[in-house]
Amino acid sequence: MYLVEEATQLADKVFQMWIHAPQVARHARAGQFLILRIDETGERIPITISAVKGDSVRVIFMTIGKTTEHLSTLKKGDALRDVVGPLGKPSEIRKYGTVVVIGGGVGVASTPIIAREAKEAGNHVIGIIGARNKDLLLLEDEMKEICDELFITTDDGSKGIHGFASTVLEQLLKERELGCVWIIGPAIMMKVTSGVTKPYGVKTFVSLNPIMVDGTGMCGSCRVTVGGETKFACVDGPEFDAHQVDFGGLMQRQRMYVDEEKEALEHFHHPHGGCGCCGGEH
Amino acid sequence: MTDVSEHVTDFNEVNKGLSEENAVLEALRCMNCVRPSCVKGCPVCIDIPAFVEKVANRDFAGAVGVVKENNMLPAICGRVCPQETQCEGSCILARKEKPVSIGALERFVADWEREHGVKTPEVAAPTGKKVAVVGSGPAGLTAAAELARMGHSVTVFESLHAAGGVLMYGIPNFRLPKEIVQAEIEQVKALGVEIKLNHLVGRSVSTEELLAYDAVFLGTGAGLPYFMGIEGENLCGVYSANEFLTRVNLMHANCFPGFDTPVKRGAKVVVAGGGNVAMDAARVARRLGAEVTLVYRRREEDLPARAVEVTNAQAEGVNFVCCANPVQVLGEKTVSGVECVRMEMCELDASGRPKPSCIEGSNFVLEADVFIEAIGQGPNPLLVSMLPALTRERRGNVIVDEDGQTTIARVYAAGDVATGAATVIWAMGSAKKAAAAIDRMLRAE
Ligand SMILES: Cc1cc2nc3c(=O)[nH]c(=O)nc-3n(C[C@H](O)[C@H](O)[C@H](O)COP(=O)(O)OP(=O)(O)OC[C@H]3O[C@@H](n4cnc5c(N)ncnc54)[C@H](O)[C@@H]3O)c2cc1C
Ligand SMILES: Cc1cc2nc3c(=O)[nH]c(=O)nc-3n(C[C@H](O)[C@H](O)[C@H](O)COP(=O)(O)OP(=O)(O)OC[C@H]3O[C@@H](n4cnc5c(N)ncnc54)[C@H](O)[C@@H]3O)c2cc1C
Ligand code: FES
């Protein structure tokens, strides 16, 4: 069992949780994730490790379905059945010169740990964090503290720059010499934003989020096409060279279970007894 | 024999096992040969005539004691071992009539013990040596049990949330009930073995931390699924057998939404492959309610799966299309069909089987909404690739000597990671040898 040490709401539908998981905390690096299972009947879901403190790790998640909704009801003192990690390869951090770390929506959760490691490696770190509006903006103070420069964008202009991260990035690419760019957010945002760096030939990483089961490379659920080859995002990624990624394929596979996901959420809100196939145990 | 077809809607065990009376009658058939060939056929050398004689004498506790001297997981092996090519295949009676049903007897005594109270074997005095075992499949569990009995302090690291390896995530409940696997694992724990779940070695435990143990045993298996590399393979509805079976066996997707993990049940499922894994995937898909067609590239007589599994699959209504091979998965976003080509058999290859080759222009389409590839697995490269001094052969198997010693001092390997995908009992047999070698090494210090 893994103790929930702190659980707070950060914004509409966005929650933050500190979990006691020493074996994860001890080895976690930027870019890695964990897989958790709330209870015996739960699904294994991947979540990025967004900060580490002592024996604990922080995750930030958005409620979009059964498991994340259930997770958002947990309080300090509750426990998760399983947590495994850190999973995936750490971000390729070295001294690039000037780097840009971009987070969109709940993808901002992944940015502080990358920005911090990039800073420690001697880079000049520019952060760009975006949200639909000012109330949904995450981790502004934390990013401000780590980054040498921080840009804020909102889709509705309620804070910072009115527009998308890609607009700011375009400007930076024109004015400065950039060594490397990280983009983390919804698949469509990563696709569009990484399109901006392509003509400049700037190394760009995106963190892919396909559906996973084990997270250790033994099922292939997480397979994505990168540079024409099949890769398992859980062990070969989750970060890949953005300019090689088949985003269309990723987005298609992410939607594989939309009908089942609706049913699971419905069942969570209105449970109708046992499943009928294991003697009513569950 | 039980009538298998009646079970096709549930995941309960198909084979119900022997009654006490029938077990005794079966045991009485044993000739008690002076030079028993059955023992030679057993990869872990169980003293078969001795345990069978005890069954005949109704000394079931004594019988299970004999089995457990050489095999800590008898309820599992009694169910899943290919006895027809091992002990039973070597039985003298096999030549005239039916061999003694050694597997069923092994299972009977193990089940009898579980119902009548399990006796934990004795453990030697502590040696103070620490051994790390990576992976809790049959290889890891066997090495752990052996080393614990020898007095070493053993920690098993398992990346999944349940111990057992393929026994839990791969082999379906109707062949191997999961509570039996867990009961045998409890017996390993009772020897003092600590099992740390949710620990992926190489990530949650660093290689430095691993190599700090007095000895290391790698039992990481062959969990990496191969894909055919054909067009349309990433459409929604295409699974590796590993994923399909893991969703159902480990995550209980058959009980969705009572359990949260979903699986595409499909109305028409096509399975590619001809081994035990393909049979399991096909039989699971049948139980989830689909019409199932299995496509195999050689002839029916070449099917590598156990004969009993093929018979069960057929009895449960799985259609077999032999001498055919998928060449493309059809569909827009989700699978709509599998295009196959007919195969003809040419000259014999190194394995003595005819080599299949495509017949030009013989393409045909099987309608399908789910496609499952069960064409083999290789060693999971994650950990072994982080140990650069570990020599591996072309397919990724870790190279070991006959004691399981790898090219790194103090690091041993056995089971599927060393042999490539094989069987439960070979994993156990090789793990036992490696455990004995580790013990010799630790005591020599
Ligand atoms: C490497 C990685 C890192 C991630 N990091 C974060 C994070 O830091 N914060 C966050 O909010 N979300 C993160 N996600 C996404 C998160 O895993 C999904 O939101 C979550 O699984 C949804 O589960 P659900 O039951 O609430 O929703 P569901 O209704 O089951 O699914 C909603 C959508 O989430 C995706 N999803 C569903 N099941 C899985 C699964 N087992 N694995 C992956 N995706 C799935 C699907 O695309 C689906 O359409 C990450 C995903 C990956 C692969
Ligand atoms: C569907 C299916 C059906 C089968 N049916 C039969 C049958 O009927 N009879 C038979 O004899 N054989 C059968 N086999 C083959 C048999 O199951 C295997 O040969 C056997 O399980 C191999 O044992 P193992 O201990 O080497 O590996 P596995 O059983 O694969 O166990 C390896 C374990 O190591 C864990 N692991 C891997 N890497 C790490 C790491 N880095 N850190 C921590 N843990 C790790 C894995 O999660 C896994 O639990 C079948 C196989 C499959 C897939
Ligand atoms: S999640 Fe199973 S291989 Fe990546």
Tab-separated table of N, CA and C in Angstrom, chain A residues 117-213:
chain	number	residue	atom	x	y	z
A	117	GLU	N	16.070	20.165	-13.961
A	117	GLU	CA	17.253	19.390	-14.357
A	117	GLU	C	18.029	20.091	-15.478
A	118	ALA	N	17.296	20.708	-16.383
A	118	ALA	CA	17.952	21.416	-17.491
A	118	ALA	C	18.768	22.592	-16.955
A	119	LYS	N	18.211	23.250	-15.968
A	119	LYS	CA	18.890	24.385	-15.328
A	119	LYS	C	20.173	23.897	-14.642
A	120	GLU	N	20.020	22.790	-13.899
A	120	GLU	CA	21.180	22.235	-13.190
A	120	GLU	C	22.279	21.800	-14.147
A	121	ALA	N	21.885	21.439	-15.377
A	121	ALA	CA	22.885	21.023	-16.371
A	121	ALA	C	23.534	22.229	-17.050
A	122	GLY	N	23.167	23.432	-16.595
A	122	GLY	CA	23.838	24.636	-17.090
A	122	GLY	C	23.172	25.330	-18.260
A	123	ASN	N	21.911	24.994	-18.527
A	123	ASN	CA	21.200	25.637	-19.631
A	123	ASN	C	20.531	26.936	-19.189
A	124	HIS	N	20.309	27.795	-20.152
A	124	HIS	CA	19.448	28.957	-19.933
A	124	HIS	C	18.034	28.450	-20.236
A	125	VAL	N	17.159	28.457	-19.213
A	125	VAL	CA	15.862	27.797	-19.374
A	125	VAL	C	14.725	28.807	-19.552
A	126	ILE	N	14.017	28.647	-20.667
A	126	ILE	CA	12.829	29.455	-20.914
A	126	ILE	C	11.610	28.558	-20.749
A	127	GLY	N	10.663	28.984	-19.942
A	127	GLY	CA	9.433	28.208	-19.780
A	127	GLY	C	8.277	28.868	-20.522
A	128	ILE	N	7.410	28.053	-21.090
A	128	ILE	CA	6.156	28.587	-21.634
A	128	ILE	C	5.043	27.695	-21.104
A	129	ILE	N	4.153	28.268	-20.311
A	129	ILE	CA	3.039	27.448	-19.837
A	129	ILE	C	1.729	28.054	-20.298
A	130	GLY	N	0.858	27.187	-20.746
A	130	GLY	CA	-0.384	27.680	-21.319
A	130	GLY	C	-1.598	26.996	-20.727
A	131	ALA	N	-2.751	27.693	-20.858
A	131	ALA	CA	-4.015	27.122	-20.400
A	131	ALA	C	-5.134	27.783	-21.176
A	132	ARG	N	-6.339	27.218	-21.057
A	132	ARG	CA	-7.472	27.832	-21.757
A	132	ARG	C	-7.756	29.216	-21.185
A	133	ASN	N	-7.749	29.306	-19.833
A	133	ASN	CA	-7.937	30.614	-19.201
A	133	ASN	C	-7.138	30.678	-17.900
A	134	LYS	N	-7.153	31.838	-17.241
A	134	LYS	CA	-6.250	32.053	-16.105
A	134	LYS	C	-6.543	31.120	-14.930
A	135	ASP	N	-7.791	30.703	-14.792
A	135	ASP	CA	-8.130	29.828	-13.660
A	135	ASP	C	-7.587	28.412	-13.830
A	136	LEU	N	-7.260	28.065	-15.062
A	136	LEU	CA	-6.774	26.702	-15.307
A	136	LEU	C	-5.254	26.627	-15.356
A	137	LEU	N	-4.608	27.770	-15.180
A	137	LEU	CA	-3.150	27.817	-15.273
A	137	LEU	C	-2.514	27.112	-14.066
A	138	LEU	N	-1.543	26.249	-14.337
A	138	LEU	CA	-0.927	25.454	-13.263
A	138	LEU	C	0.523	25.858	-13.020
A	139	LEU	N	0.954	25.704	-11.771
A	139	LEU	CA	2.360	25.767	-11.384
A	139	LEU	C	3.103	27.035	-11.799
A	140	GLU	N	2.380	28.136	-11.850
A	140	GLU	CA	3.019	29.378	-12.301
A	140	GLU	C	4.187	29.788	-11.382
A	141	ASP	N	3.932	29.772	-10.066
A	141	ASP	CA	4.971	30.215	-9.129
A	141	ASP	C	6.197	29.317	-9.194
A	142	GLU	N	5.931	28.027	-9.259
A	142	GLU	CA	7.032	27.064	-9.277
A	142	GLU	C	7.899	27.253	-10.515
A	143	MET	N	7.247	27.429	-11.650
A	143	MET	CA	8.002	27.611	-12.895
A	143	MET	C	8.745	28.944	-12.909
A	144	LYS	N	8.139	29.945	-12.319
A	144	LYS	CA	8.767	31.263	-12.263
A	144	LYS	C	10.092	31.179	-11.498
A	145	GLU	N	10.052	30.399	-10.440
A	145	GLU	CA	11.226	30.265	-9.591
A	145	GLU	C	12.367	29.517	-10.302
A	146	ILE	N	12.010	28.504	-11.083
A	146	ILE	CA	13.047	27.681	-11.718
A	146	ILE	C	13.605	28.315	-12.992
A	147	CYS	N	12.703	28.856	-13.821
A	147	CYS	CA	13.103	29.281	-15.159
A	147	CYS	C	13.815	30.629	-15.147
A	148	ASP	N	14.693	30.830	-16.118
A	148	ASP	CA	15.318	32.128	-16.295
A	148	ASP	C	14.303	33.114	-16.859
A	149	GLU	N	13.445	32.611	-17.714
A	149	GLU	CA	12.374	33.449	-18.264
A	149	GLU	C	11.118	32.592	-18.328
A	150	LEU	N	9.967	33.203	-18.045
A	150	LEU	CA	8.718	32.434	-18.139
A	150	LEU	C	7.673	33.211	-18.927
A	151	PHE	N	7.091	32.545	-19.906
A	151	PHE	CA	5.985	33.131	-20.664
A	151	PHE	C	4.705	32.396	-20.305
A	152	ILE	N	3.627	33.172	-20.208
A	152	ILE	CA	2.330	32.569	-19.920
A	152	ILE	C	1.399	32.862	-21.089
A	153	THR	N	0.689	31.845	-21.529
A	153	THR	CA	-0.285	32.085	-22.595
A	153	THR	C	-1.647	31.565	-22.163
A	154	THR	N	-2.693	32.268	-22.559
A	154	THR	CA	-4.051	31.748	-22.351
A	154	THR	C	-4.817	31.884	-23.663
A	155	ASP	N	-5.665	30.888	-23.908
A	155	ASP	CA	-6.422	30.877	-25.165
A	155	ASP	C	-7.361	32.084	-25.250
A	156	ASP	N	-7.862	32.531	-24.061
A	156	ASP	CA	-8.846	33.622	-24.074
A	156	ASP	C	-8.237	34.970	-23.697
A	157	GLY	N	-6.937	34.990	-23.453
A	157	GLY	CA	-6.274	36.244	-23.134
A	157	GLY	C	-6.509	36.746	-21.730
A	158	SER	N	-7.070	35.878	-20.840
A	158	SER	CA	-7.366	36.338	-19.488
A	158	SER	C	-6.091	36.498	-18.653
A	159	LYS	N	-4.984	35.986	-19.121
A	159	LYS	CA	-3.706	36.220	-18.452
A	159	LYS	C	-2.576	36.042	-19.458
A	160	GLY	N	-1.496	36.800	-19.276
A	160	GLY	CA	-0.325	36.651	-20.126
A	160	GLY	C	-0.634	36.943	-21.580
A	161	ILE	N	-0.017	36.191	-22.444
A	161	ILE	CA	-0.169	36.426	-23.876
A	161	ILE	C	-1.434	35.747	-24.384
A	162	HIS	N	-2.207	36.482	-25.157
A	162	HIS	CA	-3.431	35.933	-25.736
A	162	HIS	C	-3.035	35.046	-26.922
A	163	GLY	N	-3.211	33.736	-26.788
A	163	GLY	CA	-2.833	32.849	-27.887
A	163	GLY	C	-2.225	31.556	-27.397
A	164	PHE	N	-1.499	30.925	-28.274
A	164	PHE	CA	-0.940	29.617	-27.953
A	164	PHE	C	0.564	29.669	-27.751
A	165	ALA	N	1.081	28.613	-27.136
A	165	ALA	CA	2.518	28.509	-26.906
A	165	ALA	C	3.273	28.588	-28.228
A	166	SER	N	2.645	28.066	-29.290
A	166	SER	CA	3.341	28.047	-30.584
A	166	SER	C	3.681	29.453	-31.081
A	167	THR	N	2.814	30.436	-30.733
A	167	THR	CA	3.061	31.813	-31.154
A	167	THR	C	4.347	32.329	-30.496
A	168	VAL	N	4.456	32.091	-29.197
A	168	VAL	CA	5.639	32.544	-28.461
A	168	VAL	C	6.878	31.814	-28.985
A	169	LEU	N	6.737	30.523	-29.206
A	169	LEU	CA	7.868	29.710	-29.664
A	169	LEU	C	8.374	30.211	-31.013
A	170	GLU	N	7.455	30.499	-31.901
A	170	GLU	CA	7.784	31.014	-33.236
A	170	GLU	C	8.665	32.261	-33.113
A	171	GLN	N	8.263	33.156	-32.214
A	171	GLN	CA	8.997	34.397	-31.992
A	171	GLN	C	10.416	34.100	-31.477
A	172	LEU	N	10.496	33.176	-30.502
A	172	LEU	CA	11.800	32.834	-29.920
A	172	LEU	C	12.715	32.240	-30.983
A	173	LEU	N	12.153	31.402	-31.838
A	173	LEU	CA	12.952	30.751	-32.875
A	173	LEU	C	13.539	31.789	-33.834
A	174	LYS	N	12.776	32.831	-34.060
A	174	LYS	CA	13.253	33.886	-34.954
A	174	LYS	C	14.371	34.711	-34.330
A	175	GLU	N	14.231	34.940	-33.006
A	175	GLU	CA	15.152	35.885	-32.361
A	175	GLU	C	16.368	35.242	-31.737
A	176	ARG	N	16.264	33.949	-31.387
A	176	ARG	CA	17.368	33.377	-30.607
A	176	ARG	C	17.862	32.057	-31.181
A	177	GLU	N	19.008	31.679	-30.683
A	177	GLU	CA	19.593	30.382	-31.004
A	177	GLU	C	19.093	29.396	-29.941
A	178	LEU	N	18.233	28.460	-30.304
A	178	LEU	CA	17.711	27.499	-29.315
A	178	LEU	C	18.396	26.143	-29.467
A	179	GLY	N	18.758	25.545	-28.334
A	179	GLY	CA	19.458	24.254	-28.372
A	179	GLY	C	18.501	23.083	-28.382
A	180	CYS	N	17.386	23.228	-27.684
A	180	CYS	CA	16.476	22.097	-27.544
A	180	CYS	C	15.131	22.574	-27.018
A	181	VAL	N	14.065	21.889	-27.433
A	181	VAL	CA	12.717	22.269	-26.992
A	181	VAL	C	11.982	21.030	-26.491
A	182	TRP	N	11.324	21.153	-25.354
A	182	TRP	CA	10.436	20.089	-24.870
A	182	TRP	C	8.996	20.572	-24.964
A	183	ILE	N	8.116	19.747	-25.457
A	183	ILE	CA	6.700	20.127	-25.546
A	183	ILE	C	5.874	19.011	-24.916
A	184	ILE	N	5.114	19.352	-23.883
A	184	ILE	CA	4.289	18.339	-23.228
A	184	ILE	C	2.861	18.848	-23.085
A	185	GLY	N	1.948	18.064	-23.600
A	185	GLY	CA	0.545	18.464	-23.536
A	185	GLY	C	-0.297	17.463	-24.303
A	186	PRO	N	-1.535	17.838	-24.616
A	186	PRO	CA	-2.378	16.942	-25.412
A	186	PRO	C	-1.720	16.664	-26.767
A	187	ALA	N	-1.994	15.481	-27.329
A	187	ALA	CA	-1.345	15.064	-28.571
A	187	ALA	C	-1.461	16.121	-29.668
A	188	ILE	N	-2.640	16.689	-29.798
A	188	ILE	CA	-2.848	17.648	-30.889
A	188	ILE	C	-1.993	18.895	-30.696
A	189	MET	N	-1.872	19.340	-29.428
A	189	MET	CA	-1.046	20.515	-29.127
A	189	MET	C	0.434	20.208	-29.410
A	190	MET	N	0.871	18.988	-29.085
A	190	MET	CA	2.276	18.628	-29.327
A	190	MET	C	2.553	18.567	-30.818
A	191	LYS	N	1.571	18.059	-31.553
A	191	LYS	CA	1.728	17.953	-33.005
A	191	LYS	C	1.890	19.342	-33.630
A	192	VAL	N	0.959	20.230	-33.279
A	192	VAL	CA	0.974	21.569	-33.866
A	192	VAL	C	2.226	22.334	-33.439
A	193	THR	N	2.534	22.305	-32.154
A	193	THR	CA	3.646	23.107	-31.642
A	193	THR	C	4.985	22.611	-32.176
A	194	SER	N	5.138	21.299	-32.292
A	194	SER	CA	6.427	20.796	-32.769
A	194	SER	C	6.593	21.058	-34.265
A	195	GLY	N	5.482	21.287	-34.948
A	195	GLY	CA	5.556	21.651	-36.367
A	195	GLY	C	6.304	22.967	-36.554
A	196	VAL	N	6.232	23.824	-35.521
A	196	VAL	CA	6.865	25.143	-35.587
A	196	VAL	C	8.401	25.048	-35.582
A	197	THR	N	8.939	24.096	-34.840
A	197	THR	CA	10.405	24.019	-34.729
A	197	THR	C	11.029	23.299	-35.916
A	198	LYS	N	10.216	22.550	-36.633
A	198	LYS	CA	10.757	21.701	-37.699
A	198	LYS	C	11.575	22.476	-38.740
A	199	PRO	N	11.033	23.551	-39.291
A	199	PRO	CA	11.810	24.262	-40.320
A	199	PRO	C	13.135	24.805	-39.792
A	200	TYR	N	13.219	25.000	-38.478
A	200	TYR	CA	14.446	25.546	-37.895
A	200	TYR	C	15.452	24.443	-37.558
A	201	GLY	N	15.018	23.208	-37.669
A	201	GLY	CA	15.910	22.082	-37.366
A	201	GLY	C	16.320	22.032	-35.908
A	202	VAL	N	15.480	22.542	-35.028
A	202	VAL	CA	15.823	22.520	-33.598
A	202	VAL	C	15.338	21.219	-32.971
A	203	LYS	N	16.223	20.565	-32.251
A	203	LYS	CA	15.882	19.305	-31.589
A	203	LYS	C	14.660	19.500	-30.690
A	204	THR	N	13.647	18.679	-30.881
A	204	THR	CA	12.390	18.866	-30.150
A	204	THR	C	11.899	17.536	-29.598
A	205	PHE	N	11.637	17.516	-28.304
A	205	PHE	CA	11.105	16.303	-27.683
A	205	PHE	C	9.635	16.481	-27.328
A	206	VAL	N	8.854	15.424	-27.530
A	206	VAL	CA	7.480	15.405	-27.031
A	206	VAL	C	7.343	14.164	-26.154
A	207	SER	N	6.416	14.215	-25.203
A	207	SER	CA	6.208	13.075	-24.311
A	207	SER	C	4.877	12.430	-24.695
A	208	LEU	N	4.942	11.207	-25.225
A	208	LEU	CA	3.731	10.573	-25.768
A	208	LEU	C	2.939	9.859	-24.675
A	209	ASN	N	1.624	9.879	-24.841
A	209	ASN	CA	0.756	9.308	-23.814
A	209	ASN	C	-0.260	8.310	-24.375
A	210	PRO	N	0.231	7.236	-24.988
A	210	PRO	CA	-0.694	6.193	-25.467
A	210	PRO	C	-1.250	5.394	-24.289
A	211	ILE	N	-2.237	4.579	-24.567
A	211	ILE	CA	-2.831	3.719	-23.528
A	211	ILE	C	-1.834	2.635	-23.137
A	212	MET	N	-1.649	2.473	-21.840
A	212	MET	CA	-0.663	1.500	-21.348
A	212	MET	C	-1.323	0.475	-20.445
A	213	VAL	N	-0.659	-0.657	-20.287
A	213	VAL	CA	-1.133	-1.657	-19.333
A	213	VAL	C	-0.038	-1.921	-18.295
